[in-house]
Short mmCIF file of C-alpha atoms in Angstrom, two decimals:
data_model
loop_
_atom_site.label_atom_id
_atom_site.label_comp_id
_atom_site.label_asym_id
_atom_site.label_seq_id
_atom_site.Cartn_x
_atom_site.Cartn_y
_atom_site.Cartn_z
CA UNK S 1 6.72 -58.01 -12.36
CA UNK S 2 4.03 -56.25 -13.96
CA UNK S 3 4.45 -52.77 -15.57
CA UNK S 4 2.19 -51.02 -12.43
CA UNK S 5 4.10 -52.36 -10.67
CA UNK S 6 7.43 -52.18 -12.02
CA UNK S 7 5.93 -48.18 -12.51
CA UNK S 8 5.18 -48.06 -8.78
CA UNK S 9 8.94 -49.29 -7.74
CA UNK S 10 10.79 -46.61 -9.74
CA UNK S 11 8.57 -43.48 -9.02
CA UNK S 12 9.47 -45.08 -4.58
CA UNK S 13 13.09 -45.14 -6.03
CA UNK S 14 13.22 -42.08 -7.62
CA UNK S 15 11.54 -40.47 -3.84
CA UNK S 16 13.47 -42.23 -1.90
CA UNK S 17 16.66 -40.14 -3.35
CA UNK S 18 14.71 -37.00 -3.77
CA UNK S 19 14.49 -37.01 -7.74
CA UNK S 20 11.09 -37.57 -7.65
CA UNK S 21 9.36 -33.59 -7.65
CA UNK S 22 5.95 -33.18 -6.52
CA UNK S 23 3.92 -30.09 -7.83
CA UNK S 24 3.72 -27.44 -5.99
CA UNK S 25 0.15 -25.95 -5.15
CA UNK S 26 0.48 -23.33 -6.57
CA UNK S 27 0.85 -24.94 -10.12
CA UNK S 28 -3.05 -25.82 -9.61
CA UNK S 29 -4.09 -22.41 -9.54
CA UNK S 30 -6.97 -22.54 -11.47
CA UNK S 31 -6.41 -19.68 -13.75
CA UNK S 32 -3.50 -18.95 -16.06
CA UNK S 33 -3.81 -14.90 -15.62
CA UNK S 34 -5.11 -12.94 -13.14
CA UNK S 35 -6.02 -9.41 -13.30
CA UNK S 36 -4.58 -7.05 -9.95
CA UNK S 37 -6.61 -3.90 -9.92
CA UNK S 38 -5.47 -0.21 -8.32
CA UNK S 39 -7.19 2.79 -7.82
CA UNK S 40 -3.51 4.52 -7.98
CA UNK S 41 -2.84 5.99 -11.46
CA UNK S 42 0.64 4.87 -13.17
CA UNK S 43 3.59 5.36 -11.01
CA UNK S 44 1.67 5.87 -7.53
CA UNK S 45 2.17 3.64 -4.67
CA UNK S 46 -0.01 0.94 -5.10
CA UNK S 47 0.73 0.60 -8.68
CA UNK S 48 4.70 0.17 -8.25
CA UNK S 49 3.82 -1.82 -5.31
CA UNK S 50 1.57 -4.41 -7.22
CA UNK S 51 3.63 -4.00 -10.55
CA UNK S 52 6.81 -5.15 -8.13
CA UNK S 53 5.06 -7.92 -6.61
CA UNK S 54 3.62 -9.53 -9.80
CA UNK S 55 7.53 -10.30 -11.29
CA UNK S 56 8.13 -11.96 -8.19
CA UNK S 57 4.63 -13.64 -7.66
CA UNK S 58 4.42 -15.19 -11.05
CA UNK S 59 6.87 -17.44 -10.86
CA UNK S 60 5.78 -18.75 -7.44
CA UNK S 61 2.21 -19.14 -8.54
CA UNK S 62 2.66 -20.23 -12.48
CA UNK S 63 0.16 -17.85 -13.27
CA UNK S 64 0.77 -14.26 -15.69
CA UNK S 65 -0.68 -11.64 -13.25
CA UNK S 66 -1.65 -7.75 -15.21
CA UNK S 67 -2.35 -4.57 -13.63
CA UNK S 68 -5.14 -2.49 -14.26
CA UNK S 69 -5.61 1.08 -13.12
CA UNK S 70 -9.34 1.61 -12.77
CA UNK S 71 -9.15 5.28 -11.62
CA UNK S 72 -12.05 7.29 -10.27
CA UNK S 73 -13.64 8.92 -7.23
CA UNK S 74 -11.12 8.13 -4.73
CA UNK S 75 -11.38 4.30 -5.12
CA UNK S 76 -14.92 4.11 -5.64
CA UNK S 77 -14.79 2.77 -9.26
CA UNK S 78 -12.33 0.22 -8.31
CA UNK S 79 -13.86 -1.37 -5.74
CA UNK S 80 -17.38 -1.24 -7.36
CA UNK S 81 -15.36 -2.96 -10.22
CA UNK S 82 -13.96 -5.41 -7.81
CA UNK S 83 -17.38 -6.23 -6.01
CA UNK S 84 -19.05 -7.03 -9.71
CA UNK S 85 -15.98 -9.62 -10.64
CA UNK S 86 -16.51 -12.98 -10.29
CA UNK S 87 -15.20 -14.88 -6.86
CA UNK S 88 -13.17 -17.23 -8.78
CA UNK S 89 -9.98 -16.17 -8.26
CA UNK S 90 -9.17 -14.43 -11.47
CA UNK S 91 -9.46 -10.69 -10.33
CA UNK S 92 -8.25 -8.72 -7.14
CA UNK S 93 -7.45 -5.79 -6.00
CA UNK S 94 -4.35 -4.12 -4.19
CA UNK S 95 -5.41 -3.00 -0.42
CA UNK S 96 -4.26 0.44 1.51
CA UNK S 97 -6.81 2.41 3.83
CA UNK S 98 -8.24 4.78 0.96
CA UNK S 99 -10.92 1.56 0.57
CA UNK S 100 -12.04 2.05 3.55
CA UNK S 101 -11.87 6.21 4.22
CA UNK S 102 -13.32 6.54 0.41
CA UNK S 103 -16.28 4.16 1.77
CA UNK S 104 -16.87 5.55 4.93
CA UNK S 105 -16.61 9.19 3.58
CA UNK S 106 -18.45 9.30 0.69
CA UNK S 107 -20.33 6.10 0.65
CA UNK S 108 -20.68 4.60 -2.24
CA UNK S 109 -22.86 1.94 -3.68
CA UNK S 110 -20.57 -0.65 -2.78
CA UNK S 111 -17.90 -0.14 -0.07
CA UNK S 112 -14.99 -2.34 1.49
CA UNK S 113 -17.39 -4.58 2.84
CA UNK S 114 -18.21 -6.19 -0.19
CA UNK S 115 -14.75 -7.14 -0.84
CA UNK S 116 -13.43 -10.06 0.98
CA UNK S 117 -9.51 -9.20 2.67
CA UNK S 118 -7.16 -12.04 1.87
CA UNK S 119 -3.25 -10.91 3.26
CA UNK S 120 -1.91 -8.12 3.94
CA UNK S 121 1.77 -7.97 3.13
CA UNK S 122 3.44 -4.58 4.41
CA UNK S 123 3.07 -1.57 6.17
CA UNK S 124 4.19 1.32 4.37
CA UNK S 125 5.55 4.51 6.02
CA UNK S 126 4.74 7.86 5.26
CA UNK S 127 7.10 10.73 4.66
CA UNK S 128 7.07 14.25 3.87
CA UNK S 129 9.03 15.73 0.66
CA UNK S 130 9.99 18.44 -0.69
CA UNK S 131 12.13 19.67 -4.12
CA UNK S 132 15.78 19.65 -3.46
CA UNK S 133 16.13 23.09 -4.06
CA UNK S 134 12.96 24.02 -1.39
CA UNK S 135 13.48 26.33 1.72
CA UNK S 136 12.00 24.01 4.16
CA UNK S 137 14.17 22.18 5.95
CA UNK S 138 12.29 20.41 8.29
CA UNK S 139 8.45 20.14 9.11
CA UNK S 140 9.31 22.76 11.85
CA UNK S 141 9.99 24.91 8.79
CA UNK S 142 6.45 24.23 7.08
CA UNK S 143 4.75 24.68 10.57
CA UNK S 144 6.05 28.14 11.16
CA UNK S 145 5.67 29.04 7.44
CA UNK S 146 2.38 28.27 7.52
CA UNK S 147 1.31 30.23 10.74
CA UNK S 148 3.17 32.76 9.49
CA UNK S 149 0.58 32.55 5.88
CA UNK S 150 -2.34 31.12 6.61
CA UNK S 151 -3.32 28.87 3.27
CA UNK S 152 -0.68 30.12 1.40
CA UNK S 153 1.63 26.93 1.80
CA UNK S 154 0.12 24.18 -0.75
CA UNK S 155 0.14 20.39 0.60
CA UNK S 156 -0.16 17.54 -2.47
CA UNK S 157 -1.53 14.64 -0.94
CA UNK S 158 -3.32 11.56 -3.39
CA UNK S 159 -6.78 10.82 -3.51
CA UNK S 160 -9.49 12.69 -1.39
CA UNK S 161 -10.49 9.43 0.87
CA UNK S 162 -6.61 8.48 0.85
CA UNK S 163 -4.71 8.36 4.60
CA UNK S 164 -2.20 11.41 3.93
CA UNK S 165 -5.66 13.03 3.18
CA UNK S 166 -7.23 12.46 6.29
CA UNK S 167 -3.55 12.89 8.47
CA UNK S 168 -3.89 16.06 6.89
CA UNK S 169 -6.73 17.46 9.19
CA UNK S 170 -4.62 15.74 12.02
CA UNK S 171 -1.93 18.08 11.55
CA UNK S 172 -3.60 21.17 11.17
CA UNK S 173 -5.05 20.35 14.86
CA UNK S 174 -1.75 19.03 16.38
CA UNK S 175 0.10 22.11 15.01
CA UNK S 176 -2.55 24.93 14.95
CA UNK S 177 -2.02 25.90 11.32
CA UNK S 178 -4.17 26.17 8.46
CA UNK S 179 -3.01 25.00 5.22
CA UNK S 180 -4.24 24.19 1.26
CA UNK S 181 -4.51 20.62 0.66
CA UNK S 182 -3.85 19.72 -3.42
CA UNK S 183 -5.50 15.98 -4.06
CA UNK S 184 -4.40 13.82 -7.10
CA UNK S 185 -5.23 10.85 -8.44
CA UNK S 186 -2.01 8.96 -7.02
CA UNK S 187 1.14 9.13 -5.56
CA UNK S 188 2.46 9.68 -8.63
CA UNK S 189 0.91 12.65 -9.70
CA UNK S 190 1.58 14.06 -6.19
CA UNK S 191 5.24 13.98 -6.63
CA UNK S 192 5.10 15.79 -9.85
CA UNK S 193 3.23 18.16 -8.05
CA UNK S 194 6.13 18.91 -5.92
CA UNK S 195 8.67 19.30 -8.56
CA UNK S 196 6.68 21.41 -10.96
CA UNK S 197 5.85 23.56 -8.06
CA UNK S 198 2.24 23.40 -7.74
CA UNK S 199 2.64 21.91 -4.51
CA UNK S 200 5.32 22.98 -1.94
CA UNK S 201 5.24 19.95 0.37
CA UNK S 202 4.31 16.24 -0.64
CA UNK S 203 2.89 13.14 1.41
CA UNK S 204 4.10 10.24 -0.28
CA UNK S 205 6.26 6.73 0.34
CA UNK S 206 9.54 5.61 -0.23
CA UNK S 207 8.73 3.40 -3.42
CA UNK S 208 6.65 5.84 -5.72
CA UNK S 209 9.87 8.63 -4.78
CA UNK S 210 12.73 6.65 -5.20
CA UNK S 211 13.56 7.54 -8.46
CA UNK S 212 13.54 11.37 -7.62
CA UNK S 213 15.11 10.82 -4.33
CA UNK S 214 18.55 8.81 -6.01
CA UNK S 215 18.20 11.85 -8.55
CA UNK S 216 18.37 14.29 -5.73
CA UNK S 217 15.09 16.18 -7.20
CA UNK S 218 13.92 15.76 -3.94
CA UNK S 219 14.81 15.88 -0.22
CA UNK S 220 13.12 14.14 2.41
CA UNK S 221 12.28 16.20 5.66
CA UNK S 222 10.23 13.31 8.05
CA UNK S 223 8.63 10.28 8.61
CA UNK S 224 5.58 9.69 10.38
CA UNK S 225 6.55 6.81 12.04
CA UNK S 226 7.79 5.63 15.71
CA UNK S 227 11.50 5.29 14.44
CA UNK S 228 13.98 6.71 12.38
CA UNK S 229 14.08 3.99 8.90
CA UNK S 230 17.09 2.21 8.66
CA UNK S 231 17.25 3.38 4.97
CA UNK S 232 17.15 7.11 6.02
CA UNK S 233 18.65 7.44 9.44
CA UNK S 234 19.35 11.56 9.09
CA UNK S 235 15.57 12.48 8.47
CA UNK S 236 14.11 12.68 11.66
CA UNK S 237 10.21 11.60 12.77
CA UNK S 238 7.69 13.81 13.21
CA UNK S 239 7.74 13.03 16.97
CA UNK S 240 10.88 14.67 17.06
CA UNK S 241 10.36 17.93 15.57
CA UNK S 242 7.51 17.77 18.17
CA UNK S 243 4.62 16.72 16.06
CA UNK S 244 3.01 13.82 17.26
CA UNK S 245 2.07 11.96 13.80
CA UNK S 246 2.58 8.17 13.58
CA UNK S 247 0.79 6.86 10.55
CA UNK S 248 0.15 3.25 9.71
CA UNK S 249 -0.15 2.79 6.17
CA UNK S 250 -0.67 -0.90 5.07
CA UNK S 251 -0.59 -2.66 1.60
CA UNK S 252 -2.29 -5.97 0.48
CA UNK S 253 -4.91 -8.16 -1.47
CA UNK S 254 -8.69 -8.58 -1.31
CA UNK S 255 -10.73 -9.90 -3.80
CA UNK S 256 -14.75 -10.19 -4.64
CA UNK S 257 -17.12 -11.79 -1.62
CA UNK S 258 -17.44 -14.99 -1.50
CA UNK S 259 -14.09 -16.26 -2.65
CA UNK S 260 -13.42 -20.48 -2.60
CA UNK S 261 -10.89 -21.08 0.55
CA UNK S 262 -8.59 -22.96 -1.95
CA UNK S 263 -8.25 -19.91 -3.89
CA UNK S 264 -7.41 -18.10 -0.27
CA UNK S 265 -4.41 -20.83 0.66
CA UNK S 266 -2.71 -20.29 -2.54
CA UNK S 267 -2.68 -16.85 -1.99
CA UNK S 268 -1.65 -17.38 1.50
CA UNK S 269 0.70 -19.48 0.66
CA UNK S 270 2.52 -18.10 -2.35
CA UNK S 271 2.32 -14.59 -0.19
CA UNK S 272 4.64 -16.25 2.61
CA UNK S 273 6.82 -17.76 -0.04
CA UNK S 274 7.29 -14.50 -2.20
CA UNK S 275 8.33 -12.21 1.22
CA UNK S 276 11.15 -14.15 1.56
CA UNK S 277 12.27 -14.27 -2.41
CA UNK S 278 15.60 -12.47 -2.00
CA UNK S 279 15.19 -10.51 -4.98
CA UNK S 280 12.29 -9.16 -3.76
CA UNK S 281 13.36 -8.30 -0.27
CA UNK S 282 15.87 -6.34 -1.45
CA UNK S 283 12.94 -4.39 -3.20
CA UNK S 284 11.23 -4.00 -0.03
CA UNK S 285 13.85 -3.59 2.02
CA UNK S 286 15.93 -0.69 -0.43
CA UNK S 287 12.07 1.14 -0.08
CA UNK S 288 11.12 0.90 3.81
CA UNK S 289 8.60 -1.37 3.32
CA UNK S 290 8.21 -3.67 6.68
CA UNK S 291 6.99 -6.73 5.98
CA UNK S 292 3.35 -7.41 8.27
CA UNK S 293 1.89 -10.45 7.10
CA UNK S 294 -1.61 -11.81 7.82
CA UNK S 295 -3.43 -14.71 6.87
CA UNK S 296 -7.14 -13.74 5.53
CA UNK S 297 -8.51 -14.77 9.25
CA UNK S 298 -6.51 -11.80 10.66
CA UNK S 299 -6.80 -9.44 7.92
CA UNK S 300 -10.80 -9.72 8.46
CA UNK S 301 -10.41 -8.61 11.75
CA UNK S 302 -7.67 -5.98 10.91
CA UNK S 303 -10.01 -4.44 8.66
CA UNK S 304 -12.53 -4.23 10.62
CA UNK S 305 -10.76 -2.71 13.55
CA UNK S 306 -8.94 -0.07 11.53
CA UNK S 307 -12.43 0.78 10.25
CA UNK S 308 -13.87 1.07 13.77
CA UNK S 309 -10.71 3.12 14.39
CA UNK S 310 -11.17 5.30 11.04
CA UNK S 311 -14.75 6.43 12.47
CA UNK S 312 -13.69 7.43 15.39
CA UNK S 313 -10.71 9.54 13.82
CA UNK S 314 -13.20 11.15 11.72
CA UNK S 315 -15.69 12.14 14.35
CA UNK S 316 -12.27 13.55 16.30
CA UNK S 317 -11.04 15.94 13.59
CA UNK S 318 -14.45 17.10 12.49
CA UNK S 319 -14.30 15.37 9.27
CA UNK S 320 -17.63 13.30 9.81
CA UNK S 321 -20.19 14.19 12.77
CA UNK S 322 -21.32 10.74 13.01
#
């Protein structure tokens, strides 16, 4: 028998008892680090979302991921940044609606359509916060406080073109009260804002608090979502205190235009493969993230639709008049 051959026997042996291990896809990922860009500033949502992700990510993808906070008019640096980076896999950027309010709003040179969606991986409730040792209760509390003094009660929130931004005007309509709205550069920052007393209430999510909250520096008084979560089953919704907010925050990847499909199915695939990673589902889980995957196909049209939806929202409120 010649050596091919005798070559080509043993690798059929070695399958036929499952020794033989073929690399994954992943392991052809054509770069060795790739850079994941936020508009968040250190310790907001995005960037303990991404810097999460990446311990869990690397391993499935052999590649060294590193975060990036390019900070700056409410997203607008970051996704110029994005749409001026090569489409070659190397550089992306981590997804939540203030790309597309921050382009719509203020519209910049380059806007979320020069960024091409690839998944989405959560949606990410909102809640409403306060310092442990604040008066308010409830968001009953901060209604009638607030009708009670006009402007007086102070409402951090993160960037200008972020969602808890624009919810904001929503609840001034739905509750007939007029409040100050305090922007920051990140979740992050917003929280701080809370404790050092600048602000008096804070919109924010589970992951960016949960420090503070297991330190019981601060006390959670709603969610804006359908349900009670799991996680906190004694703060009620905002539908239940009568205030009919449901906000639908979600979190994932886009990259520059034009991006190779091959580069797209890794990502697709490794995205799958890292949601059910125990270690990281109990991150996700501990936090209130619920997991919403979509493939790029349906993230396209996601984006698109919220978009559509985000225009219309403006127009409502009196934010835009177009």
């Amino acid at each position: 028998m010649t050596f091919s051959r005798l070559k080509t026997a043993f690798c059929a042996g070695l399958a036929a008892v499952g020794l033989l291990v073929q690399p994954a896809l992943a392991a052809d990922y054509p770069h060795k680090t790739v850079k994941l860009v936020t508009h968040s500033s250190p310790g907001g949502g995005t960037d303990v979302f991404l810097r999460e992700l990446i311990k869990h990510l690397s391993p499935i993808m052999d590649v060294t991921f590193v975060v990036e906070n390019v900070r700056g008019g409410a997203g607008a640096k970051a996704i110029a940044y994005l749409a001026g980076s090569p489409a070659d896999g190397s550089v992306f950027y981590g997804t939540t609606p203030s790309y597309i309010n921050t382009s719509l709003l203020s519209k910049p040179e380059k806007t979320f359509e020069d960024l091409d969606p690839v998944v989405n991986l959560f949606q990410d409730p909102q809640i409403v916060f306060v310092r442990a040792d604040s008066p308010y209760k409830t968001l009953k509390d901060v209604v009638e406080d607030a009708k009670k003094r006009p402007n007086q009660v102070r409402v951090g929130v993160s960037t200008p073109g972020s969602l808890d931004r624009q919810v904001m005007e929503q609840f001034k309509a739905e509750t007939g009260t007029e409040v100050t709205i305090i922007t920051h550069d990140g979740g992050g920052d917003v929280m701080l804002s809370v404790l050092n007393g600048t602000s008096n209430v804070g919109i924010g999510e589970i992951a960016e608090l949960r420090g503070q909250i297991d330190a019981k520096k601060i006390r959670l008084i709603t969610t804006y979502t359908e349900q009670r979560l799991p996680q906190f089953p004694d703060v009620p919704t905002a539908k239940e205190q009568g205030i009919n907010l449901v906000v639908r925050k979600f979190r994932g990847i886009a990259g520059p235009k034009g991006l190779p499909r091959e580069i797209v199915a890794a990502w697709e695939d490794a995205t799958q493969k890292v949601l059910q990673d125990p270690k990281f589902k109990a991150w996700y889980e501990k936090d209130a993230l619920i997991p919403a995957y979509m493939d790029q196909a349906t993230y396209k049209k996601f984006t698109a639709d919220f978009a559509e939806g985000q225009k219309a929202f403006f127009t409502k409120y009196g934010i835009t008049t177009e």
